[in-house]
């Protein structure tokens, strides 16, 4: 298994709106996921965090990763 093959979070105050910036590393949220069979991922409506915050969180998604929501609404 790969390092970080299963992760959970970040949650709550670690990635709240106070960290959002105009441009930076995109954050995948529930509204970027879809219940539609033909559209699984929506690459618009991102919010962004600064690179230093992304490095601090050390949580990355790459192409073909599976992403689930733990809390929130899909779409």
PDB file of C-alpha atoms in Angstrom, residues 2-71:
ATOM      1  CA  UNK A   2       1.107   3.561  -0.717  1.00  0.00           C
ATOM      2  CA  UNK A   3       1.822   6.115   1.967  1.00  0.00           C
ATOM      3  CA  UNK A   4      -1.429   7.941   2.704  1.00  0.00           C
ATOM      4  CA  UNK A   5      -3.443   5.485   0.632  1.00  0.00           C
ATOM      5  CA  UNK A   6      -6.373   6.141   2.982  1.00  0.00           C
ATOM      6  CA  UNK A   7      -6.751   9.514   4.688  1.00  0.00           C
ATOM      7  CA  UNK A   8      -9.491  11.417   6.430  1.00  0.00           C
ATOM      8  CA  UNK A   9      -9.766  15.155   6.757  1.00  0.00           C
ATOM      9  CA  UNK A  10      -8.799  17.901   7.152  1.00  0.00           C
ATOM     10  CA  UNK A  11     -11.922  19.035   8.946  1.00  0.00           C
ATOM     11  CA  UNK A  12     -13.343  22.072  10.687  1.00  0.00           C
ATOM     12  CA  UNK A  13     -11.051  24.872  11.701  1.00  0.00           C
ATOM     13  CA  UNK A  14      -8.060  23.333   9.849  1.00  0.00           C
ATOM     14  CA  UNK A  15      -9.583  24.314   6.503  1.00  0.00           C
ATOM     15  CA  UNK A  16     -12.288  26.872   7.266  1.00  0.00           C
ATOM     16  CA  UNK A  17     -13.200  29.804   5.038  1.00  0.00           C
ATOM     17  CA  UNK A  18     -10.771  32.064   6.927  1.00  0.00           C
ATOM     18  CA  UNK A  19      -7.982  30.302   4.988  1.00  0.00           C
ATOM     19  CA  UNK A  20      -9.528  30.819   1.543  1.00  0.00           C
ATOM     20  CA  UNK A  21      -7.597  33.046  -0.857  1.00  0.00           C
ATOM     21  CA  UNK A  22      -8.274  34.378  -4.373  1.00  0.00           C
ATOM     22  CA  UNK A  23      -5.762  32.081  -6.079  1.00  0.00           C
ATOM     23  CA  UNK A  24      -3.751  29.098  -4.900  1.00  0.00           C
ATOM     24  CA  UNK A  25      -4.277  25.367  -4.360  1.00  0.00           C
ATOM     25  CA  UNK A  26      -7.869  24.268  -5.128  1.00  0.00           C
ATOM     26  CA  UNK A  27      -9.884  22.627  -2.343  1.00  0.00           C
ATOM     27  CA  UNK A  28     -12.236  19.810  -3.367  1.00  0.00           C
ATOM     28  CA  UNK A  29     -15.563  20.098  -1.546  1.00  0.00           C
ATOM     29  CA  UNK A  30     -18.919  18.331  -1.768  1.00  0.00           C
ATOM     30  CA  UNK A  31     -20.161  20.758  -4.427  1.00  0.00           C
ATOM     31  CA  UNK A  32     -17.340  19.529  -6.711  1.00  0.00           C
ATOM     32  CA  UNK A  33     -18.751  15.981  -6.573  1.00  0.00           C
ATOM     33  CA  UNK A  34     -21.867  14.861  -8.429  1.00  0.00           C
ATOM     34  CA  UNK A  35     -24.521  12.199  -8.023  1.00  0.00           C
ATOM     35  CA  UNK A  36     -24.965  12.083 -11.828  1.00  0.00           C
ATOM     36  CA  UNK A  37     -23.694   8.939 -13.541  1.00  0.00           C
ATOM     37  CA  UNK A  38     -22.153  10.871 -16.446  1.00  0.00           C
ATOM     38  CA  UNK A  39     -20.581  13.639 -14.358  1.00  0.00           C
ATOM     39  CA  UNK A  40     -18.676  12.509 -11.294  1.00  0.00           C
ATOM     40  CA  UNK A  41     -16.475  15.547 -10.751  1.00  0.00           C
ATOM     41  CA  UNK A  42     -17.132  19.240 -11.381  1.00  0.00           C
ATOM     42  CA  UNK A  43     -13.958  21.236 -11.792  1.00  0.00           C
ATOM     43  CA  UNK A  44     -15.567  24.608 -11.168  1.00  0.00           C
ATOM     44  CA  UNK A  45     -16.636  26.428  -8.030  1.00  0.00           C
ATOM     45  CA  UNK A  46     -13.343  25.744  -6.276  1.00  0.00           C
ATOM     46  CA  UNK A  47     -12.151  27.701  -3.298  1.00  0.00           C
ATOM     47  CA  UNK A  48      -8.416  28.046  -2.835  1.00  0.00           C
ATOM     48  CA  UNK A  49      -5.900  27.959  -0.016  1.00  0.00           C
ATOM     49  CA  UNK A  50      -2.359  29.337  -0.022  1.00  0.00           C
ATOM     50  CA  UNK A  51       0.481  26.954  -0.885  1.00  0.00           C
ATOM     51  CA  UNK A  52       1.921  27.188   2.650  1.00  0.00           C
ATOM     52  CA  UNK A  53      -1.453  26.098   4.127  1.00  0.00           C
ATOM     53  CA  UNK A  54      -1.676  23.210   1.649  1.00  0.00           C
ATOM     54  CA  UNK A  55       1.850  22.147   2.627  1.00  0.00           C
ATOM     55  CA  UNK A  56       0.866  22.311   6.303  1.00  0.00           C
ATOM     56  CA  UNK A  57      -2.226  20.124   5.727  1.00  0.00           C
ATOM     57  CA  UNK A  58      -0.169  17.694   3.589  1.00  0.00           C
ATOM     58  CA  UNK A  59      -3.290  16.154   2.036  1.00  0.00           C
ATOM     59  CA  UNK A  60      -3.397  15.797  -1.745  1.00  0.00           C
ATOM     60  CA  UNK A  61      -5.711  14.260  -4.313  1.00  0.00           C
ATOM     61  CA  UNK A  62      -4.417  13.163  -7.701  1.00  0.00           C
ATOM     62  CA  UNK A  63      -6.045  11.946 -10.908  1.00  0.00           C
ATOM     63  CA  UNK A  64      -8.012   8.696 -10.424  1.00  0.00           C
ATOM     64  CA  UNK A  65      -8.178   9.031  -6.612  1.00  0.00           C
ATOM     65  CA  UNK A  66     -11.490   8.147  -4.957  1.00  0.00           C
ATOM     66  CA  UNK A  67     -12.961  10.996  -2.921  1.00  0.00           C
ATOM     67  CA  UNK A  68     -15.817  10.599  -0.441  1.00  0.00           C
ATOM     68  CA  UNK A  69     -17.512  13.158   1.746  1.00  0.00           C
ATOM     69  CA  UNK A  70     -17.736  12.496   5.465  1.00  0.00           C
ATOM     70  CA  UNK A  71     -19.959  15.486   6.193  1.00  0.00           C
TER      71      UNK A  71
END
